PDB file of C-alpha atoms in Angstrom:
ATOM      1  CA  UNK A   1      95.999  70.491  52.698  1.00 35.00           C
ATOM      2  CA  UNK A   2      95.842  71.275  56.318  1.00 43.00           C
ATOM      3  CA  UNK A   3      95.942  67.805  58.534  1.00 46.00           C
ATOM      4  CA  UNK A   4      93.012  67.437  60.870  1.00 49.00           C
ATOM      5  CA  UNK A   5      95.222  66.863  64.015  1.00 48.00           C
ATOM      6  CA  UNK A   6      91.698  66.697  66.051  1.00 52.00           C
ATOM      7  CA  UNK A   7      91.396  62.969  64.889  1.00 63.00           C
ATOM      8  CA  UNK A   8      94.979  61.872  66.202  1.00 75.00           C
ATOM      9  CA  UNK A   9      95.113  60.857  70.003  1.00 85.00           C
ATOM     10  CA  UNK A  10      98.124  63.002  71.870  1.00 90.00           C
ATOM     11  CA  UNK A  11     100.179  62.083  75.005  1.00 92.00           C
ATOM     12  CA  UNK A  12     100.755  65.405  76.331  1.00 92.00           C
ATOM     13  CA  UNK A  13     103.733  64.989  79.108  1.00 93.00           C
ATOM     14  CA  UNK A  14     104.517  68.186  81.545  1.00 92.00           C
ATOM     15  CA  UNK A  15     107.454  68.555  84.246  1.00 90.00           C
ATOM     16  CA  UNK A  16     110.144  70.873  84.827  1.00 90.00           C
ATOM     17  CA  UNK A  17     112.976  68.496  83.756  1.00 92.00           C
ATOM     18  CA  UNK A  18     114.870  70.236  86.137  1.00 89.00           C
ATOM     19  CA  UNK A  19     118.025  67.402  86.014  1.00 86.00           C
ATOM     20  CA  UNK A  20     121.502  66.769  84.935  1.00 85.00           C
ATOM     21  CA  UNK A  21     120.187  63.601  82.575  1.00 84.00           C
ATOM     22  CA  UNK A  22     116.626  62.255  82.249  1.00 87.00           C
ATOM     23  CA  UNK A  23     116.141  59.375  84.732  1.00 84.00           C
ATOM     24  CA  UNK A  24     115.708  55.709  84.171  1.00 85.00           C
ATOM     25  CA  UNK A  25     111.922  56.060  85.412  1.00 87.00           C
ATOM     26  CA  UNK A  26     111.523  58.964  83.099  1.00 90.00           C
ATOM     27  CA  UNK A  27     112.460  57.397  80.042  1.00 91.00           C
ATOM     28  CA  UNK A  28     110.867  54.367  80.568  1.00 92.00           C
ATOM     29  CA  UNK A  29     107.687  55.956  81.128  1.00 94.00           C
ATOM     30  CA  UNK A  30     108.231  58.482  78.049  1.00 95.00           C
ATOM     31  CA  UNK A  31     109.457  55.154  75.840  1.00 95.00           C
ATOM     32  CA  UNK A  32     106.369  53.392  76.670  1.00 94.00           C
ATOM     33  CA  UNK A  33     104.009  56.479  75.831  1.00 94.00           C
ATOM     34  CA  UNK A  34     105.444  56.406  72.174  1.00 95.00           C
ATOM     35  CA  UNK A  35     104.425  52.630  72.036  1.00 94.00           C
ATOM     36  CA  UNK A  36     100.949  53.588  73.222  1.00 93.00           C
ATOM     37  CA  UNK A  37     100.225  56.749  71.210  1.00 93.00           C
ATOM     38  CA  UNK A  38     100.430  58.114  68.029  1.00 91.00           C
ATOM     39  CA  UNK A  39     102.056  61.756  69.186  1.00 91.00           C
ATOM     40  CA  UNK A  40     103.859  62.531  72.545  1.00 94.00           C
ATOM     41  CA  UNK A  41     104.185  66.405  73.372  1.00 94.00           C
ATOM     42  CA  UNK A  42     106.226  66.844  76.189  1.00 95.00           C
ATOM     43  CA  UNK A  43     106.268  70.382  77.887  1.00 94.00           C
ATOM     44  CA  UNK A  44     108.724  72.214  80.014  1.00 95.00           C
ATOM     45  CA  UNK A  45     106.787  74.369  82.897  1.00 91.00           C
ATOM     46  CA  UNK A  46     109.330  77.106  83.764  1.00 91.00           C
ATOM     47  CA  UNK A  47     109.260  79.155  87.003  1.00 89.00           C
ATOM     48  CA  UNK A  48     108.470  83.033  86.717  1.00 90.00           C
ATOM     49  CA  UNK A  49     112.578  83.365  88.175  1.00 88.00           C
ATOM     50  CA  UNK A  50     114.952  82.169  86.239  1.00 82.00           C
ATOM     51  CA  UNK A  51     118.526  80.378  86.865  1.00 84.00           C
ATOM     52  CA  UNK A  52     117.394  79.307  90.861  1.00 88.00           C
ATOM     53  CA  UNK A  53     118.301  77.266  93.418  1.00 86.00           C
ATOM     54  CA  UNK A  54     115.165  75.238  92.417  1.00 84.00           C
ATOM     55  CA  UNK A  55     115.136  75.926  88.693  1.00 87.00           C
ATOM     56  CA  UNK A  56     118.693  76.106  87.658  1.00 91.00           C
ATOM     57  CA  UNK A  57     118.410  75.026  83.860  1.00 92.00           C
ATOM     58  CA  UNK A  58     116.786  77.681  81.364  1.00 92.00           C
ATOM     59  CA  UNK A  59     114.204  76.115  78.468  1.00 94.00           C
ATOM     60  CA  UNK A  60     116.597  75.391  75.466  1.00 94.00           C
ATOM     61  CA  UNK A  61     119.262  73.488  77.305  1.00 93.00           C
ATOM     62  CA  UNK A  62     116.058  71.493  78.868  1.00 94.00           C
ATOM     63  CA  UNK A  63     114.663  71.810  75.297  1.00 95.00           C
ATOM     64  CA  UNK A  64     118.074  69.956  73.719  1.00 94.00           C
ATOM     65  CA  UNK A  65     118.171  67.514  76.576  1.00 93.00           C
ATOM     66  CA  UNK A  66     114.989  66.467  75.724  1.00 95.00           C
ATOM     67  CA  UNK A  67     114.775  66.529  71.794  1.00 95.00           C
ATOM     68  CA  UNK A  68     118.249  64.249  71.828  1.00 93.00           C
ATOM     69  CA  UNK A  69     116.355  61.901  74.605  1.00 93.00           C
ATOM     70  CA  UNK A  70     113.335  61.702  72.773  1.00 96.00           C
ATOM     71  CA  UNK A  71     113.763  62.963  68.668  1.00 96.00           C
ATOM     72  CA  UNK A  72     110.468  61.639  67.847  1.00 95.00           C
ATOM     73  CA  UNK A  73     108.337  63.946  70.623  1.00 96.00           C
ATOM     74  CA  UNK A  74     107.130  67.206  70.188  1.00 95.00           C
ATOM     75  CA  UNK A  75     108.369  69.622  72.541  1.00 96.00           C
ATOM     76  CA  UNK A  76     106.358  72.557  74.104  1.00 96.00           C
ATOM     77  CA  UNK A  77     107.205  75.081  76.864  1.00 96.00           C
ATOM     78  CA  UNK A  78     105.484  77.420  79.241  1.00 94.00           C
ATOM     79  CA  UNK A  79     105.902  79.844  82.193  1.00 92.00           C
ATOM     80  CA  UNK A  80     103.902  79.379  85.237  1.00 89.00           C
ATOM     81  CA  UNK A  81     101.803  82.266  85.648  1.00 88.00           C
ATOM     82  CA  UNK A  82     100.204  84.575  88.717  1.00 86.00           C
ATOM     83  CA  UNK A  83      97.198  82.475  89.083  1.00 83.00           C
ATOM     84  CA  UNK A  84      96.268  78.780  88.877  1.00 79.00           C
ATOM     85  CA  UNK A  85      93.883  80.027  86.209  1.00 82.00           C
ATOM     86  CA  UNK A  86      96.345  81.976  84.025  1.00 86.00           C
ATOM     87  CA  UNK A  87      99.260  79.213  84.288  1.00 86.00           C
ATOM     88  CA  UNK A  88      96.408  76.798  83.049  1.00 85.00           C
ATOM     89  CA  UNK A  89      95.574  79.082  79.951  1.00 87.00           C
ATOM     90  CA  UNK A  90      99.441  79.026  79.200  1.00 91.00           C
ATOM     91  CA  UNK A  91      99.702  75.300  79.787  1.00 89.00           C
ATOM     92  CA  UNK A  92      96.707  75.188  76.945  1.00 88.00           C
ATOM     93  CA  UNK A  93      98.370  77.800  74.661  1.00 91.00           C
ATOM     94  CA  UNK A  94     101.662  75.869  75.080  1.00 92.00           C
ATOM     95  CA  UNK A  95      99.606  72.713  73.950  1.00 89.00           C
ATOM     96  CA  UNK A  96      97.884  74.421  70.922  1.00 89.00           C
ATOM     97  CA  UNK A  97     101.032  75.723  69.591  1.00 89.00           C
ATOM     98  CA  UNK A  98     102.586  72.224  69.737  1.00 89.00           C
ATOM     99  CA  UNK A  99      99.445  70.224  68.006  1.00 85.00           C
ATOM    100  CA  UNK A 100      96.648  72.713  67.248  1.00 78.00           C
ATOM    101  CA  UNK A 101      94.011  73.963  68.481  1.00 69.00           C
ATOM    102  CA  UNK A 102      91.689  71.385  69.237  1.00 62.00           C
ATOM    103  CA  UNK A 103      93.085  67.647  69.392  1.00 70.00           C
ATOM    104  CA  UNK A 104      92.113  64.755  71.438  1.00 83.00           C
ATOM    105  CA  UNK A 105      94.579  63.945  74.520  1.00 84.00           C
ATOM    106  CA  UNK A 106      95.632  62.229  77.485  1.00 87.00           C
ATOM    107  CA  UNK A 107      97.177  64.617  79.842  1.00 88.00           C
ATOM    108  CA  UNK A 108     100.393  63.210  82.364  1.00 89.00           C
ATOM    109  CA  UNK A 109     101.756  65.495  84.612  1.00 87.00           C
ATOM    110  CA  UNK A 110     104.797  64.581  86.637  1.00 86.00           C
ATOM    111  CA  UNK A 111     104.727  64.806  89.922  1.00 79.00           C
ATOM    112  CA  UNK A 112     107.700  66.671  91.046  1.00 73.00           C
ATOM    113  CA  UNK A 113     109.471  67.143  94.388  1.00 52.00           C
ATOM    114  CA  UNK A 114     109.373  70.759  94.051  1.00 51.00           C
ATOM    115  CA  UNK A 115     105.847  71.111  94.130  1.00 52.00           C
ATOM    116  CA  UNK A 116     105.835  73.173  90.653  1.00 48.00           C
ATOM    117  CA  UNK A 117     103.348  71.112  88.710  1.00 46.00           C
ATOM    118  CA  UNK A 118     100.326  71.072  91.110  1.00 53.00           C
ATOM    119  CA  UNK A 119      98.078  72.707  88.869  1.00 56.00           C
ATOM    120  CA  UNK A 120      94.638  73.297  88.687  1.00 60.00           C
ATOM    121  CA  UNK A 121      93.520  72.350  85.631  1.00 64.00           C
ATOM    122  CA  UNK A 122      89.849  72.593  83.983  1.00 61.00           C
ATOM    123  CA  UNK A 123      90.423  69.385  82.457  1.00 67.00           C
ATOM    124  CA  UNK A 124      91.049  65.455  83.408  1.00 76.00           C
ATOM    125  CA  UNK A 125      94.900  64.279  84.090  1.00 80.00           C
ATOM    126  CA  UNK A 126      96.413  61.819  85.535  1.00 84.00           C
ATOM    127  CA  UNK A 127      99.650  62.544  88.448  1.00 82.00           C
ATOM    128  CA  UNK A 128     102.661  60.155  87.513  1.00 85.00           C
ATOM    129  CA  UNK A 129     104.592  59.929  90.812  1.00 81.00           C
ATOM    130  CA  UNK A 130     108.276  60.237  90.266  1.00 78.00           C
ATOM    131  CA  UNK A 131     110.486  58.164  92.472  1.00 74.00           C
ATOM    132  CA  UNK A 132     112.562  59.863  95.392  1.00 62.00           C
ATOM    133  CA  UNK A 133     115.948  58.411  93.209  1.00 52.00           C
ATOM    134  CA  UNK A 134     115.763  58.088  89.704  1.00 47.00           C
ATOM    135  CA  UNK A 135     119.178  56.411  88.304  1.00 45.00           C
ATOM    136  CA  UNK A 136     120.655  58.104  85.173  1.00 46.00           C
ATOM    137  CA  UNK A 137     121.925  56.771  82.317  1.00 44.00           C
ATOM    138  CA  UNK A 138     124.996  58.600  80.742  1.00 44.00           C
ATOM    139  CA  UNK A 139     127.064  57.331  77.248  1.00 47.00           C
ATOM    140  CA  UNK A 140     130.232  58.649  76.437  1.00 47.00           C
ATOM    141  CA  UNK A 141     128.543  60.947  73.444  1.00 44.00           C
ATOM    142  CA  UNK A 142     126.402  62.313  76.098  1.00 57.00           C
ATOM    143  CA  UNK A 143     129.068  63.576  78.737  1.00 61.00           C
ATOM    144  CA  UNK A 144     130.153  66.981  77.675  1.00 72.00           C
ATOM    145  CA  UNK A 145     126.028  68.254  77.461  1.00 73.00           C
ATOM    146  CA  UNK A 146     125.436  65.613  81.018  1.00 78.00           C
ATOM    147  CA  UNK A 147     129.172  68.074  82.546  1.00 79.00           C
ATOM    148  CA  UNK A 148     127.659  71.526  81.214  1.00 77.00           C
ATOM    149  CA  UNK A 149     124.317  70.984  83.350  1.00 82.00           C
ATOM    150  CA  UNK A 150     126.552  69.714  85.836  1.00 83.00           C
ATOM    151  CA  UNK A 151     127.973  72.641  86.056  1.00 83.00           C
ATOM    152  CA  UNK A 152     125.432  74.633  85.859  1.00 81.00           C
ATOM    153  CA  UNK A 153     123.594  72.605  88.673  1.00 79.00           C
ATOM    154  CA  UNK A 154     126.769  72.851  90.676  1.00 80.00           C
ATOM    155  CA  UNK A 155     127.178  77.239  89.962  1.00 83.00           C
ATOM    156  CA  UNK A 156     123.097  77.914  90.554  1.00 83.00           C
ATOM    157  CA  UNK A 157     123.346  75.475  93.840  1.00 79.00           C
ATOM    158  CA  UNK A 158     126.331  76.849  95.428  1.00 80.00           C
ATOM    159  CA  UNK A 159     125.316  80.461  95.768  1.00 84.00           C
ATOM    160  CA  UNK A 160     123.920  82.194  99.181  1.00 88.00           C
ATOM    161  CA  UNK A 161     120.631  82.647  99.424  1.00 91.00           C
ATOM    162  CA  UNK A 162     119.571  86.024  98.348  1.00 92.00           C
ATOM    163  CA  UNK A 163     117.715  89.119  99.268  1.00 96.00           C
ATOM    164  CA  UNK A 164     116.602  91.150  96.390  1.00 95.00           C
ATOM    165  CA  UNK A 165     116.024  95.194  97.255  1.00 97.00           C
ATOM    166  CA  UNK A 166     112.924  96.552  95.955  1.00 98.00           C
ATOM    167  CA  UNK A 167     110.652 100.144  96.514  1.00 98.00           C
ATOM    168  CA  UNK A 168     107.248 100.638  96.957  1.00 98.00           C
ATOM    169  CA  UNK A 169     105.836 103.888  96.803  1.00 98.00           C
ATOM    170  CA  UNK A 170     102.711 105.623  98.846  1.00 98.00           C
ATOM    171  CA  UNK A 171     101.503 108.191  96.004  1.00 97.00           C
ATOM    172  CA  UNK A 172      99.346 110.555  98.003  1.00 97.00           C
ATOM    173  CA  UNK A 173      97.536 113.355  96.986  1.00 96.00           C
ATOM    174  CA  UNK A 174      95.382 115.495 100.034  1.00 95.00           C
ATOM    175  CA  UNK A 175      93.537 112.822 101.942  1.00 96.00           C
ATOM    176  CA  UNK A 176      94.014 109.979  98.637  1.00 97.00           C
ATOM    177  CA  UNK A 177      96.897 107.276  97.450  1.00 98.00           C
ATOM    178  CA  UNK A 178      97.135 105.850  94.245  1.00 98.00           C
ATOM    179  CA  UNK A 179      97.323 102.651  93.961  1.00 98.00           C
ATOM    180  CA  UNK A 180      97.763 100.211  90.477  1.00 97.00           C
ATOM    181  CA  UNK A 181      96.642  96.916  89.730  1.00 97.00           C
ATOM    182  CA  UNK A 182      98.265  93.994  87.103  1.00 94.00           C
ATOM    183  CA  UNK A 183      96.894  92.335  84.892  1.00 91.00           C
ATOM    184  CA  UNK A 184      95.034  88.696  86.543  1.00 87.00           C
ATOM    185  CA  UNK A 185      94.720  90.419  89.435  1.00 91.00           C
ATOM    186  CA  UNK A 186      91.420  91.995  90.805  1.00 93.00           C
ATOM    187  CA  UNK A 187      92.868  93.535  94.002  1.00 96.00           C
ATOM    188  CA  UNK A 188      95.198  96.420  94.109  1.00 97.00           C
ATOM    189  CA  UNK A 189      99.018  97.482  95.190  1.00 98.00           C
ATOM    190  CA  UNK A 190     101.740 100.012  95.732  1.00 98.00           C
ATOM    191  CA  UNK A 191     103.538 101.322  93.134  1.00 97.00           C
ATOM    192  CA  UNK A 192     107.186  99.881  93.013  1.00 97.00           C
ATOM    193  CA  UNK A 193     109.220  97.780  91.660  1.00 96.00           C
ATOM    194  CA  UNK A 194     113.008  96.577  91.559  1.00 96.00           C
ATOM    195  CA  UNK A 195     116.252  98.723  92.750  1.00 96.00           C
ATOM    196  CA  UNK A 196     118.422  99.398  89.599  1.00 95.00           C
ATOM    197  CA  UNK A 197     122.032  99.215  89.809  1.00 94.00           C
ATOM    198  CA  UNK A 198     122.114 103.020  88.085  1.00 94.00           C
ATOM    199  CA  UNK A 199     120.610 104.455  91.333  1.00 95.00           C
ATOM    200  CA  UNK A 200     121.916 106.642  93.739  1.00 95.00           C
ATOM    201  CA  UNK A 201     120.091 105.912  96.389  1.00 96.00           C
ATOM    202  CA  UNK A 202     116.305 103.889  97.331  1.00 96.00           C
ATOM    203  CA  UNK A 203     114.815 107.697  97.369  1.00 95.00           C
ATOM    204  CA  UNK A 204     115.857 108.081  93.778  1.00 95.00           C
ATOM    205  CA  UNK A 205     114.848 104.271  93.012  1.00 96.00           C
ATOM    206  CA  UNK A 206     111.464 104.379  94.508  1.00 96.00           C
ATOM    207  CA  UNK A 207     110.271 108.118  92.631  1.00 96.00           C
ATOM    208  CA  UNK A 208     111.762 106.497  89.613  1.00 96.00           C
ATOM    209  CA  UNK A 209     109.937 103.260  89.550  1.00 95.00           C
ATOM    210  CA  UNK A 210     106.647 105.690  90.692  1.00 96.00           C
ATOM    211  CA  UNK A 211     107.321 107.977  87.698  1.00 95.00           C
ATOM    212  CA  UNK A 212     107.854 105.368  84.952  1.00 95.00           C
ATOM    213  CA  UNK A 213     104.524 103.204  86.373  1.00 96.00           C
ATOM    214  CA  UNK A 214     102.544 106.032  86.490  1.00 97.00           C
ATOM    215  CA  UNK A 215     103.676 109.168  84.306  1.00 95.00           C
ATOM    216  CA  UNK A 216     103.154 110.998  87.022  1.00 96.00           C
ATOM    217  CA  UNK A 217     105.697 114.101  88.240  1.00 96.00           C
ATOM    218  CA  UNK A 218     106.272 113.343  92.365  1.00 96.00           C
ATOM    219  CA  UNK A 219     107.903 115.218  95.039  1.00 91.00           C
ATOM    220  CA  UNK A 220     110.948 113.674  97.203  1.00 86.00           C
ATOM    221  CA  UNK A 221     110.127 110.641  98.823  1.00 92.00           C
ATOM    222  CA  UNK A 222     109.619 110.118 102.614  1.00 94.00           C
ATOM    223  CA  UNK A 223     110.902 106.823 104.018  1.00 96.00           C
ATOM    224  CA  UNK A 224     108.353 104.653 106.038  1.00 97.00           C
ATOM    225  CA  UNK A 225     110.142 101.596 106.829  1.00 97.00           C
ATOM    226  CA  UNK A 226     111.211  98.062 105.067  1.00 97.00           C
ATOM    227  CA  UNK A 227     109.427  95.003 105.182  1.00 97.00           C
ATOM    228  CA  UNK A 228     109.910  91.028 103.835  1.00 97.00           C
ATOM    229  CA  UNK A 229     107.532  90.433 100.821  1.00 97.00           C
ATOM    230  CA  UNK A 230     105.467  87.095  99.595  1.00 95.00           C
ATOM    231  CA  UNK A 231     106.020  87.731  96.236  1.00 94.00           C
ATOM    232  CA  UNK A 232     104.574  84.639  94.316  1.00 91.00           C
ATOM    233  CA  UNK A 233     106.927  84.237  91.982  1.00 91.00           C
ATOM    234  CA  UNK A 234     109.504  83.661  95.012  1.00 92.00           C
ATOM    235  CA  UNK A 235     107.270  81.302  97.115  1.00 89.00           C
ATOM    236  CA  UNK A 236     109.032  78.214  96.281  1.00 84.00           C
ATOM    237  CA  UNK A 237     112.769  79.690  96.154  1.00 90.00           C
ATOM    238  CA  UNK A 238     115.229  80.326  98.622  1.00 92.00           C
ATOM    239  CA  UNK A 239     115.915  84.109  97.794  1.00 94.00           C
ATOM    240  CA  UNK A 240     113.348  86.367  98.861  1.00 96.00           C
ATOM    241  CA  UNK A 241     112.328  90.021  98.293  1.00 97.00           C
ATOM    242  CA  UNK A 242     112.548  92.847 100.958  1.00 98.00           C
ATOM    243  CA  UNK A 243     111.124  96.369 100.003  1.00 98.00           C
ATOM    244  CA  UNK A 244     111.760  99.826 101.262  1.00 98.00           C
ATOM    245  CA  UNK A 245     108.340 101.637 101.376  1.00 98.00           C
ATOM    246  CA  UNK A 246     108.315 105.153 101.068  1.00 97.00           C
ATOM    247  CA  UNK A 247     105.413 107.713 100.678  1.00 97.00           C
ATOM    248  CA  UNK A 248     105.761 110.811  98.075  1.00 97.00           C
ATOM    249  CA  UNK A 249     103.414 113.330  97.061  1.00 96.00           C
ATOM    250  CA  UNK A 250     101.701 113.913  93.796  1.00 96.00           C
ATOM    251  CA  UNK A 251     103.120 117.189  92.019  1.00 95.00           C
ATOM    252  CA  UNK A 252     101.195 116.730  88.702  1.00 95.00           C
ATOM    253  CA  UNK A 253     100.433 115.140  85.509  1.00 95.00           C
ATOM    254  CA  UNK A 254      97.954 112.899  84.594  1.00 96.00           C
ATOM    255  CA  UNK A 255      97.725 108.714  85.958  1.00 96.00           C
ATOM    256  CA  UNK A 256      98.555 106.762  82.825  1.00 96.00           C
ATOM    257  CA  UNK A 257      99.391 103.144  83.593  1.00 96.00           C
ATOM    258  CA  UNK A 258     102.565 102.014  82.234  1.00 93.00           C
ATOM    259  CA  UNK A 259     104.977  98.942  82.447  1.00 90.00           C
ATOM    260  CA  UNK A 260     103.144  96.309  83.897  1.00 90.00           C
ATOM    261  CA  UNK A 261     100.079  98.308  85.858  1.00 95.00           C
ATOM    262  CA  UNK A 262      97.108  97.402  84.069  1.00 96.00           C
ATOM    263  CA  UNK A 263      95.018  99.955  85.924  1.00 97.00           C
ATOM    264  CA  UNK A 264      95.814 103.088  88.380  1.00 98.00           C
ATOM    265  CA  UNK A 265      92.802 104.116  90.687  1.00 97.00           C
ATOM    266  CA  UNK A 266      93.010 106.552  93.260  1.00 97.00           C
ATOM    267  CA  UNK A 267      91.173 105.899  96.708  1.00 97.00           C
ATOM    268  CA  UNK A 268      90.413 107.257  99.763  1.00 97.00           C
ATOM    269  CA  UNK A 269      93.212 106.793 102.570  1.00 96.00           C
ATOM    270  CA  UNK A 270      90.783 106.996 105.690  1.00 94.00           C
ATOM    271  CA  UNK A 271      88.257 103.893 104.189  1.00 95.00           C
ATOM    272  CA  UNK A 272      91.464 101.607 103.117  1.00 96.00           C
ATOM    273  CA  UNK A 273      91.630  98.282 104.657  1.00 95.00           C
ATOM    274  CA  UNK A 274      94.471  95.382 104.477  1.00 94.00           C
ATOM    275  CA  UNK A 275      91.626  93.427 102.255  1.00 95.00           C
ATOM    276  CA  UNK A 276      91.635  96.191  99.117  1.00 96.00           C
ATOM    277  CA  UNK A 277      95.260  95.265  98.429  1.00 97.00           C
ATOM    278  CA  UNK A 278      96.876  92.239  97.158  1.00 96.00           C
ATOM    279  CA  UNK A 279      97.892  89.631  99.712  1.00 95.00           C
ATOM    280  CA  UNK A 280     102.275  90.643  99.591  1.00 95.00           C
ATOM    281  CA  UNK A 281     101.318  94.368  99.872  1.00 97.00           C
ATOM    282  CA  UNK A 282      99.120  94.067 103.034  1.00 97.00           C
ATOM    283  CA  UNK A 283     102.063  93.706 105.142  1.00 97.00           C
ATOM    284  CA  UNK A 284     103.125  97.088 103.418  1.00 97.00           C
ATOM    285  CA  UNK A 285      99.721  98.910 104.248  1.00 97.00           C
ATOM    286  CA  UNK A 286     100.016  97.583 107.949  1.00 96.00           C
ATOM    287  CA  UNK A 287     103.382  99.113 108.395  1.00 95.00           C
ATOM    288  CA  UNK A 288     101.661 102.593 106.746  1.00 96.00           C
ATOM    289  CA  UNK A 289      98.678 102.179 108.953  1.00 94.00           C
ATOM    290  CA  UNK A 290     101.002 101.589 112.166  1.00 92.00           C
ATOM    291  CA  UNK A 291     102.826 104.905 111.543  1.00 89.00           C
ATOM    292  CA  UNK A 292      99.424 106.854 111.090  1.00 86.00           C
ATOM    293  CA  UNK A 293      99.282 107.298 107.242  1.00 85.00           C
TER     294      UNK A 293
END
């Protein structure tokens, strides 16, 4: 017999967990949730780029910290997503996967100094505001997993800030470019992607991310110039992205989107403006437009 979970009242508990041990205020909190509620689901948000400065612990070594912590809790994860809208859907799909599809609950979401958790959800929560020093609480069974975060904390930390090389690509064909578009997105980009360590050069790199996101056959690429990129998913890390933007032209074949382009559409290059891309690319069309198209 399947159990109607929709009649059982849920603490549902999200933060990054992003620490060496669970703090004092943590647990206490947690602790006092399992004295008020029938089931506590905690869930682990996860940032798009893994092993950070910011987000050095993957999901099952947060996972194990917190099933020892808290054996009794279900635990749930989820990635944050392009949009506050998407990242909400996978919060909810994190949620159903834990305790069904449709329960009653109390959403807590911590409050984090890292900024990760301000989401916009289409539902009632409540912010739980983490102090700026949490104590921890270590016993001697607990030391060798409390020294492999540790170290992990102390490996992720203690690395330069990096730049990550990446190509974007200009597909032009007569007085049109094609452009492609992901999915939970409605505006529209270059084609690109990152440099792989099996390339010769950024030429080769940027008409082999065009050919594999496209299908397309293109000729040589001409090199434009470079430029720094907001890519979301590095807005609240140290390393950042810079591209090399090249333009090629089309030799033949037919568009077929492929990877992760949801959708290639050519357009005209003279009626283009900054506003028809996405909001990291403009910066890429500006440096196009600047050197006449």
């Amino acid at each position: 017999m399947t159990q109607n979970t929709s009649s059982v009242l849920y603490a549902v508990v999200v933060g990054t967990f992003q620490q060496i041990e669970i703090g004092a205020f943590e647990k206490a909190f947690i602790n006092q949730l399992q004295n008020q509620y029938p089931e506590v689901v905690l869930v682990i948000a996860s940032a798009p780029i893994p092993s950070s400065k910011n987000h050095p612990l993957d999901v099952e070594t947060r996972r194990l910290m917190l099933e020892k912590e808290f054996p009794n809790a279900k635990i749930a994860s989820f990635k944050k997503q392009i949009s506050a809208q998407a990242t909400s859907q996978a919060l909810e799909s994190a949620i159903a996967q834990a305790v069904g599809e449709s329960v009653n609950r109390q959403l807590f979401v911590f409050k984090e100094s890292n900024n990760f958790t301000q989401y916009e959800l289409p539902y009632p929560f409540e912010w739980v505001e983490l102090p700026e020093y949490a104590p921890h609480i270590i016993g001697d069974a607990d030391r060798s997993q409390v020294a492999y975060r540790a170290g992990v904390f102390q490996t992720v930390r203690a690395q330069y800030p990096k730049v990550f090389p990446t190509v974007d690509v200009a597909i032009v064909s007569g007085d049109k470019v094609l452009l492609g578009r992901k999915p939970q997105q409605a505006l529209f980009r270059f084609i690109g992607g990152f440099i792989d360590p099996e390339d010769d050069c950024f030429e080769d790199a940027a008409i082999r991310e065009a050919e594999e996101e496209t299908g397309l056959k293109l000729t040589k690429a001409r090199y434009i110039g470079t430029a720094k990129i907001d890519d979301w998913r590095y807005r609240e890390e140290v390393d950042k992205i810079i591209t090399s933007f090249f333009v090629a032209e089309y030799e033949g074949g037919t568009p077929t989107a492929q990877d992760d382009i949801e959708e290639l559409r050519w357009f005209d290059i003279i009626s283009l403006t900054e506003q028809d891309f996405v909001e990291e690319h403009r910066v890429i069309f500006k440096l196009w437009e600047k050197k006449g198209f």
